[in-house]
Short mmCIF file of C-alpha atoms in Angstrom, two decimals:
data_model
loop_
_atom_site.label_atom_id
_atom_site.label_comp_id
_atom_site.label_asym_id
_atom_site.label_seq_id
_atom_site.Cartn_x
_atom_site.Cartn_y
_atom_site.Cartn_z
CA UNK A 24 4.02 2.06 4.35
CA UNK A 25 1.63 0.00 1.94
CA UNK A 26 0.55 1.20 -0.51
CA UNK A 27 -2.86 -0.95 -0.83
CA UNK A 28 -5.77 -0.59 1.28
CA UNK A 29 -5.52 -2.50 4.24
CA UNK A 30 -8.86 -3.67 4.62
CA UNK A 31 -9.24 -4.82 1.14
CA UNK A 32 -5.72 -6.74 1.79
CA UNK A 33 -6.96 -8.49 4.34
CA UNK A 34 -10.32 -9.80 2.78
CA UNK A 35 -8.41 -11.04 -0.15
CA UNK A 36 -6.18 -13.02 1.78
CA UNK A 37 -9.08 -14.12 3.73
CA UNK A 38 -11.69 -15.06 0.68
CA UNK A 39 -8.01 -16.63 -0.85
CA UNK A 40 -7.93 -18.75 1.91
CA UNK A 41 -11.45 -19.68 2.56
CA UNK A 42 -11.50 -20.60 -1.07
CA UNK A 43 -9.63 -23.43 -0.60
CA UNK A 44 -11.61 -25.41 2.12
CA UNK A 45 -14.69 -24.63 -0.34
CA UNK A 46 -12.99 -26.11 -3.15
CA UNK A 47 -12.47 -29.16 -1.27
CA UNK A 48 -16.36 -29.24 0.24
CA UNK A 49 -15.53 -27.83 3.49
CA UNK A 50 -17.99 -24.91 3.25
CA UNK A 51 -21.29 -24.99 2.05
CA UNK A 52 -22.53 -22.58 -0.97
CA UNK A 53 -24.40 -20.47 1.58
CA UNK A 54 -21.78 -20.03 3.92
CA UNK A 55 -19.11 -19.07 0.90
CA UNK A 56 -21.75 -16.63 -0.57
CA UNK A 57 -21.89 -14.93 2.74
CA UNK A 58 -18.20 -14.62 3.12
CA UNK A 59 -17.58 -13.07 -0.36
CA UNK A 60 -20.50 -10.96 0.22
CA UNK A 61 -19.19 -9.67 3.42
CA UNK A 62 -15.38 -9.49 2.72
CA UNK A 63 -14.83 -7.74 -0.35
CA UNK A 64 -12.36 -5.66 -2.20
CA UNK A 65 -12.23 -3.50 -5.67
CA UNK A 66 -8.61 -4.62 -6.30
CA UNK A 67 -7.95 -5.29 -10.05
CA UNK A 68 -6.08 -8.71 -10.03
CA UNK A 69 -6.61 -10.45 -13.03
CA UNK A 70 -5.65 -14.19 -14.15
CA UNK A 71 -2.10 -15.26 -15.27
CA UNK A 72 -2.43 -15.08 -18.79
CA UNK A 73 -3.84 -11.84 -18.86
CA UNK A 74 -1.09 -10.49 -16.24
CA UNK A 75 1.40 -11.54 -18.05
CA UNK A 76 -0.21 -10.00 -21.35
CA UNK A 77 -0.17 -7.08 -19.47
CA UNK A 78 3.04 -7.01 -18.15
CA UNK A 79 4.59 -7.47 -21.56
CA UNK A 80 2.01 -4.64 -23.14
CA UNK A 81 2.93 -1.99 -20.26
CA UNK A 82 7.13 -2.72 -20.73
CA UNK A 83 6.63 -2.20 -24.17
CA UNK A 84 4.46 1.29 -23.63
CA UNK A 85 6.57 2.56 -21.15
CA UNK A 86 9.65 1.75 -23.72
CA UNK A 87 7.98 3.43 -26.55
CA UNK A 88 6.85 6.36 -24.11
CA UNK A 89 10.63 7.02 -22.99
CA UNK A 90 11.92 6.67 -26.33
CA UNK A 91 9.51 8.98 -27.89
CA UNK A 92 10.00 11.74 -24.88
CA UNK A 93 13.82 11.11 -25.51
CA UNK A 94 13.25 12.13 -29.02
CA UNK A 95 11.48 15.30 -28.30
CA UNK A 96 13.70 16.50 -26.05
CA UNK A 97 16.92 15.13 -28.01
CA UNK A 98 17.62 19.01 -29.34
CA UNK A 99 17.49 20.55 -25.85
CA UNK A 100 20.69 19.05 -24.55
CA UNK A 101 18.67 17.49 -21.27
CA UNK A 102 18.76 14.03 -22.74
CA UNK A 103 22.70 14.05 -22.74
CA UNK A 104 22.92 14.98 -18.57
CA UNK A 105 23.05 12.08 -16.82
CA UNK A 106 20.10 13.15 -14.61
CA UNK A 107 17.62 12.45 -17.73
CA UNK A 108 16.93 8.67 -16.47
CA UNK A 109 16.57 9.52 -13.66
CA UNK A 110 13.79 11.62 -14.81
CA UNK A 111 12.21 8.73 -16.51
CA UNK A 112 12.50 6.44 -13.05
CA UNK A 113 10.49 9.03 -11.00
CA UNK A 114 8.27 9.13 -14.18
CA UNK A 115 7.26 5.23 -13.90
CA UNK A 116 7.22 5.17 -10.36
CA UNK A 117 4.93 8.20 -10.25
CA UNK A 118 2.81 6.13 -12.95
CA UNK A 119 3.26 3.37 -10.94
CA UNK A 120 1.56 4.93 -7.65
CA UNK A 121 -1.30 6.28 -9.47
CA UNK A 122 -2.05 2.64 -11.26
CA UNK A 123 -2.18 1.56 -7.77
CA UNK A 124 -3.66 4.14 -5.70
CA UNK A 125 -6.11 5.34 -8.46
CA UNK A 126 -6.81 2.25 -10.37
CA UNK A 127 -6.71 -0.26 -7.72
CA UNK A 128 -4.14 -2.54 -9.08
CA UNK A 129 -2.87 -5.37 -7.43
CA UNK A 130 -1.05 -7.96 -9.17
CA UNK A 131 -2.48 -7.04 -12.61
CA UNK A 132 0.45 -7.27 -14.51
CA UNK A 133 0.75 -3.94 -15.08
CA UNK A 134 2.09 -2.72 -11.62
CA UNK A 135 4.53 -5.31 -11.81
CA UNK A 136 5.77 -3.91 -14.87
CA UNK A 137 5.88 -0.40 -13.81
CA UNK A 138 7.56 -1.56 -10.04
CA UNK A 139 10.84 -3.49 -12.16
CA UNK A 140 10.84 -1.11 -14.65
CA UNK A 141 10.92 2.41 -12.06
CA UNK A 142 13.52 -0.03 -9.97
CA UNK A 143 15.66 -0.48 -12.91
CA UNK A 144 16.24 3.06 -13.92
CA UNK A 145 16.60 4.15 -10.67
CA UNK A 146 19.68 1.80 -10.56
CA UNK A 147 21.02 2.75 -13.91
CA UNK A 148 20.70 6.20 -12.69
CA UNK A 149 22.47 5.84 -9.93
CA UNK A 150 25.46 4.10 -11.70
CA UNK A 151 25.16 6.36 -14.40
CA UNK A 152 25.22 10.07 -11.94
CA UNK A 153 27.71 8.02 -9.50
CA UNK A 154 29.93 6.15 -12.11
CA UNK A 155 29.67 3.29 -9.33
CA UNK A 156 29.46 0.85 -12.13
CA UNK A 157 32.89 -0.43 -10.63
CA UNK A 158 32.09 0.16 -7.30
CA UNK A 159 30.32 -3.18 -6.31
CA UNK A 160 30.33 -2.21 -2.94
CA UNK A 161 28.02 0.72 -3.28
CA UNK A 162 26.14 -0.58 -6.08
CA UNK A 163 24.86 -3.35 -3.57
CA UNK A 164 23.71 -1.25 -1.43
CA UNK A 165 21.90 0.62 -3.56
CA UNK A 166 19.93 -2.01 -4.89
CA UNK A 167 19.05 -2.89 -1.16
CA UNK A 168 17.76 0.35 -0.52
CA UNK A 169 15.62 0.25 -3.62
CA UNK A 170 14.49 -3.46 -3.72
CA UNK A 171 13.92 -2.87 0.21
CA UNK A 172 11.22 0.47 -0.26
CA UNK A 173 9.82 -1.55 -2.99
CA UNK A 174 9.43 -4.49 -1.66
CA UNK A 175 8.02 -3.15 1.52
CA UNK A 176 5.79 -0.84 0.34
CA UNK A 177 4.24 -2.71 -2.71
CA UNK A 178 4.98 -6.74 -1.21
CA UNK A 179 6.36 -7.79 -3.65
CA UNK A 180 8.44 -10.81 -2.73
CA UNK A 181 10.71 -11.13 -5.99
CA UNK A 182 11.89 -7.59 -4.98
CA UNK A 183 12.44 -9.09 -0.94
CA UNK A 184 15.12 -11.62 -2.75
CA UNK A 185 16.51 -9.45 -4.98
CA UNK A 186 17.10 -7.40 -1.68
CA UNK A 187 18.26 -10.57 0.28
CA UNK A 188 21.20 -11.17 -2.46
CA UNK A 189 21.87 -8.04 -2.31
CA UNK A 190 22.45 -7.10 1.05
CA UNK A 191 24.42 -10.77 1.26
CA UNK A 192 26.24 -8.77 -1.69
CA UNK A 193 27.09 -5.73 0.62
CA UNK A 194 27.74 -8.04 3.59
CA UNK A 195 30.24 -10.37 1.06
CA UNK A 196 32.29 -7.05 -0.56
CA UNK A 197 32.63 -5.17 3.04
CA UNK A 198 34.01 -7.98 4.28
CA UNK A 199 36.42 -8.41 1.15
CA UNK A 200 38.03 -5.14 1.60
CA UNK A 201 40.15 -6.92 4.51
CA UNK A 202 41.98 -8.73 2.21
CA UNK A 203 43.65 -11.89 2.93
CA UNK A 204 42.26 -12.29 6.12
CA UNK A 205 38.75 -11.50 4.89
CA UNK A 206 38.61 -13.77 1.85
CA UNK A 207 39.68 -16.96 4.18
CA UNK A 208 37.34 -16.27 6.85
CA UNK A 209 34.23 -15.37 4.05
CA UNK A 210 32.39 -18.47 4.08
CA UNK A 211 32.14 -18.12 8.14
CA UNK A 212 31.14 -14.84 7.73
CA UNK A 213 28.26 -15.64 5.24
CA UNK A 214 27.56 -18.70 7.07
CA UNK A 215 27.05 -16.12 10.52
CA UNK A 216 24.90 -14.16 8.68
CA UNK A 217 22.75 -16.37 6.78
CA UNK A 218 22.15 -18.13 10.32
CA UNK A 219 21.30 -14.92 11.61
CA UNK A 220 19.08 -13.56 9.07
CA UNK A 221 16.76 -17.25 9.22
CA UNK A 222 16.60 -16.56 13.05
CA UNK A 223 15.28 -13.05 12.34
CA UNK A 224 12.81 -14.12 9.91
CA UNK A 225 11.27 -17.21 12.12
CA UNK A 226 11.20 -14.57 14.89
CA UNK A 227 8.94 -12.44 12.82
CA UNK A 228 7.11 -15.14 11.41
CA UNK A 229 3.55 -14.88 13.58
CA UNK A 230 4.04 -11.21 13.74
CA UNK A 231 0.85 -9.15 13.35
CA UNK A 232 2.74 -6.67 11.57
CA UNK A 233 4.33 -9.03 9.14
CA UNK A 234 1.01 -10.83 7.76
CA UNK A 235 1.06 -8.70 4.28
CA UNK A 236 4.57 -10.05 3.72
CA UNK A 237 3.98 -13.78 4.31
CA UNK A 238 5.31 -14.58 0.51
CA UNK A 239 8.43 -12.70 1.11
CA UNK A 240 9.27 -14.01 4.57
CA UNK A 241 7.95 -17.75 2.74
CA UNK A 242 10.78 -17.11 0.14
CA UNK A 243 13.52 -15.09 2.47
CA UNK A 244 13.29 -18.78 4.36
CA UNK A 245 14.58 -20.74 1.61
CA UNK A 246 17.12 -17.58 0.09
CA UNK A 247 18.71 -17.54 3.82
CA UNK A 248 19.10 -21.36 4.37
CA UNK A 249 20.26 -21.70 1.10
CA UNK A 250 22.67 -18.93 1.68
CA UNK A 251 23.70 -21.00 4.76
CA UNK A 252 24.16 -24.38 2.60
CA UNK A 253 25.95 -22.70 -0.14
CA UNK A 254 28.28 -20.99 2.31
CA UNK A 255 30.17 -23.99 3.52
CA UNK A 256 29.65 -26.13 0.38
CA UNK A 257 32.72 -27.74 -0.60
CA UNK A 258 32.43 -26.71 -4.03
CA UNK A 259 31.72 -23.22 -3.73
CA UNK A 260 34.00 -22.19 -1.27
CA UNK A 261 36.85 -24.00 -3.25
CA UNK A 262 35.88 -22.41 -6.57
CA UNK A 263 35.33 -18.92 -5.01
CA UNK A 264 38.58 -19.16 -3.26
CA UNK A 265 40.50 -19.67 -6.05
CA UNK A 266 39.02 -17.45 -8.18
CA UNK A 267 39.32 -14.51 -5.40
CA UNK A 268 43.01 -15.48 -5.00
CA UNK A 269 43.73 -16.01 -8.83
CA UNK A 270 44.84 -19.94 -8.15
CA UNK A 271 44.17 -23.46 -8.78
CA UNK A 272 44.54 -25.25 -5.38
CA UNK A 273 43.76 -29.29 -4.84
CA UNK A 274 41.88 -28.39 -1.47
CA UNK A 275 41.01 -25.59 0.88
CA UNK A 276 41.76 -25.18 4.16
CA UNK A 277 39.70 -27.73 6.78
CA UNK A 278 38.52 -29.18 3.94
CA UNK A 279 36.89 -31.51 6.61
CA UNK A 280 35.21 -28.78 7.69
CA UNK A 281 33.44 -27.91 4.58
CA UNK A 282 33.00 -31.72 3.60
CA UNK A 283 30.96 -32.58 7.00
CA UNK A 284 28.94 -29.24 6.05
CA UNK A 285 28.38 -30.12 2.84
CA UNK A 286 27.27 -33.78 3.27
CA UNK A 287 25.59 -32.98 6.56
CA UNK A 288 23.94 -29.82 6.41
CA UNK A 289 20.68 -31.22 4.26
CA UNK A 290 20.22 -33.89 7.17
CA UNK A 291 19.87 -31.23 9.37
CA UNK A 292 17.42 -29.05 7.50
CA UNK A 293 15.24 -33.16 7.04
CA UNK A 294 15.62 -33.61 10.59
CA UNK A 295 14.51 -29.79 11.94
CA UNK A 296 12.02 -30.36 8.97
CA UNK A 297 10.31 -32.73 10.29
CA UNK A 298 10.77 -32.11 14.38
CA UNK A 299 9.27 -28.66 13.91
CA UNK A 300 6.93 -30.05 11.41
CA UNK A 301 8.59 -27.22 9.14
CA UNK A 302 8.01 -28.16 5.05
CA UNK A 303 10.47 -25.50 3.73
CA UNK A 304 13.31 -26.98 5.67
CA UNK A 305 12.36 -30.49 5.08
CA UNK A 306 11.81 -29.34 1.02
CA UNK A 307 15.25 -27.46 0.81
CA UNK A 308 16.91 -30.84 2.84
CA UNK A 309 15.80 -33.20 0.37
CA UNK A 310 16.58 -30.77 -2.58
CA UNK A 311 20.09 -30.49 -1.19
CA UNK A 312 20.88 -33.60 -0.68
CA UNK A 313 20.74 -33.76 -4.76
CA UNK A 314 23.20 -30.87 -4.77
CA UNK A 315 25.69 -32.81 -1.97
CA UNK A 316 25.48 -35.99 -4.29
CA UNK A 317 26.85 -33.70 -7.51
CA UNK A 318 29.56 -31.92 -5.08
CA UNK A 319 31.00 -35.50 -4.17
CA UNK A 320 30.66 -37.11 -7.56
CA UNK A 321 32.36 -33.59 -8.88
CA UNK A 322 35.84 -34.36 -7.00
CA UNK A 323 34.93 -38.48 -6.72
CA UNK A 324 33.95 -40.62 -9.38
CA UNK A 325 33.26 -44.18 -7.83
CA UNK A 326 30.55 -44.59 -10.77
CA UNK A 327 29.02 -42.81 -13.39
CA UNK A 328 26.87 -40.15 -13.26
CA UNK A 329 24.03 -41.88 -14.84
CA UNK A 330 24.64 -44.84 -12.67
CA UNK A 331 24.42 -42.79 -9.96
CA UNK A 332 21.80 -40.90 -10.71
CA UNK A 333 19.44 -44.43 -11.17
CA UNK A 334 20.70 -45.75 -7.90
CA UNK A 335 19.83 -42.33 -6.03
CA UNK A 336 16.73 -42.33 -7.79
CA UNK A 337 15.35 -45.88 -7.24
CA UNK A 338 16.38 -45.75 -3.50
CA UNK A 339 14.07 -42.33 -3.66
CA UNK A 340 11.33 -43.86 -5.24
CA UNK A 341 11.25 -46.66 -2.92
CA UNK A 342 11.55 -44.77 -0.14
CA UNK A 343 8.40 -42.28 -1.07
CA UNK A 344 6.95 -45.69 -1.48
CA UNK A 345 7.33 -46.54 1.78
CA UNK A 346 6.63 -43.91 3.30
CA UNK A 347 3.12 -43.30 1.46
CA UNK A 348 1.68 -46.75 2.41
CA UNK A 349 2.95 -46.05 6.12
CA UNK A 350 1.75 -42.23 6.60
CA UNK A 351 -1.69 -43.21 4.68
CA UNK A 352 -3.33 -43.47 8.49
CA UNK A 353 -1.35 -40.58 10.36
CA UNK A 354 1.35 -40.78 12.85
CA UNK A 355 2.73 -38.56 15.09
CA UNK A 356 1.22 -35.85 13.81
CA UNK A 357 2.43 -37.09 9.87
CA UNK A 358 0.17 -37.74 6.94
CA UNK A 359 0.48 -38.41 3.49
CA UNK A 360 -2.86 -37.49 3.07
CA UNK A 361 -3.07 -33.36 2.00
CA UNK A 362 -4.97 -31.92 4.53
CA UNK A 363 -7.55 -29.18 3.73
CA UNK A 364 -5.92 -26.70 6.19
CA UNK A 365 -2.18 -26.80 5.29
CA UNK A 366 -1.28 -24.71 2.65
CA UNK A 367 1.42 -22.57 1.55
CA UNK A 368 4.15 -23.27 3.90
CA UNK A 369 1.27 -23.18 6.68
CA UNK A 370 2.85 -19.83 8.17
CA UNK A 371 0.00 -17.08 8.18
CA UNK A 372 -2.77 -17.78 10.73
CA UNK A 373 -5.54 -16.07 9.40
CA UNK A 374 -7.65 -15.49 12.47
CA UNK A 375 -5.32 -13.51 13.99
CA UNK A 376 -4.61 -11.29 10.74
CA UNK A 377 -8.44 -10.59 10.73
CA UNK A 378 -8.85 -9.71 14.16
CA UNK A 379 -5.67 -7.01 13.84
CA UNK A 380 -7.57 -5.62 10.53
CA UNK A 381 -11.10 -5.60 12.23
CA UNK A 382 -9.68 -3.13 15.08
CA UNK A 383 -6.74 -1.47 12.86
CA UNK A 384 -7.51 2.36 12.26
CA UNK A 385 -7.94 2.51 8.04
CA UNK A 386 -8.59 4.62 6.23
CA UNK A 387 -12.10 4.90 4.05
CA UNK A 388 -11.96 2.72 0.79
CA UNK A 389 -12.02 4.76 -2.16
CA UNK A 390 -15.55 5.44 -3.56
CA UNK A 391 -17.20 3.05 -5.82
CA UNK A 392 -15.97 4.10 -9.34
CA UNK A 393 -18.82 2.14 -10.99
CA UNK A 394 -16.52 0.35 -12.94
CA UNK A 395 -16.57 -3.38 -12.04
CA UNK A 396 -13.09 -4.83 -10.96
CA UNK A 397 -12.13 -8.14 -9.28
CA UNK A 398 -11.24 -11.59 -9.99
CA UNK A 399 -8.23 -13.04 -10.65
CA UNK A 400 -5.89 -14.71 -7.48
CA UNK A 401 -4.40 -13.13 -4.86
CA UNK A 402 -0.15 -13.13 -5.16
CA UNK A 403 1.76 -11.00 -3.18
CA UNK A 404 0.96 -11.23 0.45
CA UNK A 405 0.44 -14.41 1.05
CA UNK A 406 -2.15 -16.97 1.95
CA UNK A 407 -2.33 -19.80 4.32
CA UNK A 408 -3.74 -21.96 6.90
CA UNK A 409 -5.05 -21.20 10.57
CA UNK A 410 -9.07 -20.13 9.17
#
């Protein structure tokens, strides 16, 4: 289903990762020369500034391309059928494939253009042949289909969230269609499957099969249990109720409800956070707790909002404080100190993604093309500790 080669995947993660403990002094010149010698790739994956040059330089080609076809073929009468973008979709996907496939791109800029842009006018095309531009319901589920193939094939996880909201979409207008009974039981319902859909993705976590998409299941984590928060929020579920009912109400229904989940909920995510020694929970905790403060001080004002904001603040700063001078020699299994083999989100164990690539059945690498490509970061699968 990938569309990269495997192999050259998995060294990229790996020299991504061993990078790190050599930038810190962990691995001596030899030892790093060996390892880039020995695990290499041809990808083209250039820096950020020159991605995102060449993101903006392929939108605008691909633009001036479809304009200028749309032109030529203006007198024929094809432009006017409905079918004619999704002509030019299949065109910038097929381009897209062959930047890839032929070109070795990964993360150049340029196939990130090509993979919005072909996603894009495959939805317009659809709304456009369909007239489904009302039709929320089916327009969701397009998009999940398309931001699901995409995603998987090309791991890319921007396009996992985009398919994340909009299966939650799909989930959140099926429901709807049950009217009454369906708008006063939604936040339950997105609650059930927000829960569900963390589960899934801590399940498949350590899963051989699921090392390419570490980003995407990295960023699925915080979409789902913010999903989860945002579904019992006082706030929201008060302000969406009324505006899928056409009212003004006071309160909601077991407002209690939705006030314990709102204040309590962040507490949770601090206190699983740091039990299972989990940073995106304990992250998304503390950055919630902001967003409970701003629901309460929304429907109570016991202050002002600046003086609230300096008291939440200093108490904050005092307790990092705290908490720096304490965890500066560790304790059960805490540190302030960064340690040189935790990094992003500390989900992808390395050893375990090279030994599944060292036996995996791959295909040959595409022939040296005596052009000299490389450099840049890897961003799309993921990196992290375990090496």
């Amino acid at each position: 289903m990938i569309v990269y080669n495997r192999t050259w995947l998995a060294n990229l993660i790996l020299i991504d990762t061993v990078k790190k403990d050599y930038d810190q002094g962990l691995i001596p010149d030899d030892e790093w020369a060996a390892i880039r010698l020995n695990y290499t790739h041809q990808f083209y994956s250039p820096n950020i500034f020159i991605r995102a040059g060449l993101f903006l330089l392929t939108i605008v080609i691909s633009a001036f391309s479809s304009a200028l076809l749309t032109l030529f073929m203006a007198d024929s009468g094809i432009v006017e059928n409905s079918g004619w973008i999704l002509f030019l979709a299949i065109a910038n996907y097929i381009a897209l494939e062959v930047i890839v496939q032929q070109k070795f791109h990964f993360r150049s800029g340029v196939d990130d253009a090509l993979l919005w842009i072909s996603g894009s006018l495959f939805t317009f095309a659809f709304v456009t042949i369909t007239n489904a531009d009302q039709n929320y319901l089916a327009l969701s589920a397009f998009i999940f289909l398309v931001s699901a193939f995409l995603s998987l094939r090309f791991t890319d996880a921007l396009m996992a969230l985009v398919g994340y909201a909009s299966i939650l979409a799909v989930v959140f207008y099926s429901w709807q269609e049950l009217g009454t009974l369906g708008t006063s039981t939604m936040p339950f319902i997105i609650m059930l499957f927000s829960g569900v859909s963390y589960w899934i993705i801590r399940l498949n976590i350590n899963n051989p099969k699921t090392h390419f998409y570490a980003n995407s299941l990295d960023l699925l984590q915080i979409a789902s249990l913010l999903s989860l928060y945002a579904a019992g929020n006082y706030f929201a579920v008060k302000e969406l109720g009324d505006m899928l009912n056409g009212s003004v109400s006071k309160s909601v229904p077991l407002g209690w409800f939705f006030w314990l989940w709102t204040m309590g909920l962040p507490f949770i995510y601090i206190f699983s956070g740091l039990k299972q020694k989990n940073v995106i929970l304990l992250r998304m905790g503390l950055i919630l707790i902001g967003v409970a403060a701003l629901t309460y001080k929304h429907y109570y004002k016991l202050m002002s909002l600046e003086l609230t904001f300096i008291i939440c603040g200093t108490l904050a700063v005092a307790l990092s404080y705290f908490l720096i001078r304490y965890l500066k020699q560790p304790k059960h299994g805490f540190t302030y100190k960064e340690l040189s083999k935790v990094y992003l989100m500390d989900e992808l164990k390395v050893e375990s993604l090279v030994i599944s690539e060292s036996f995996a059945e791959t295909g040959a690498p595409p022939a040296e093309t005596g052009t000299a490509l490389g450099g840049g970061r890897f961003g799309g699968g993921g990196a992290a500790s375990g090496y």
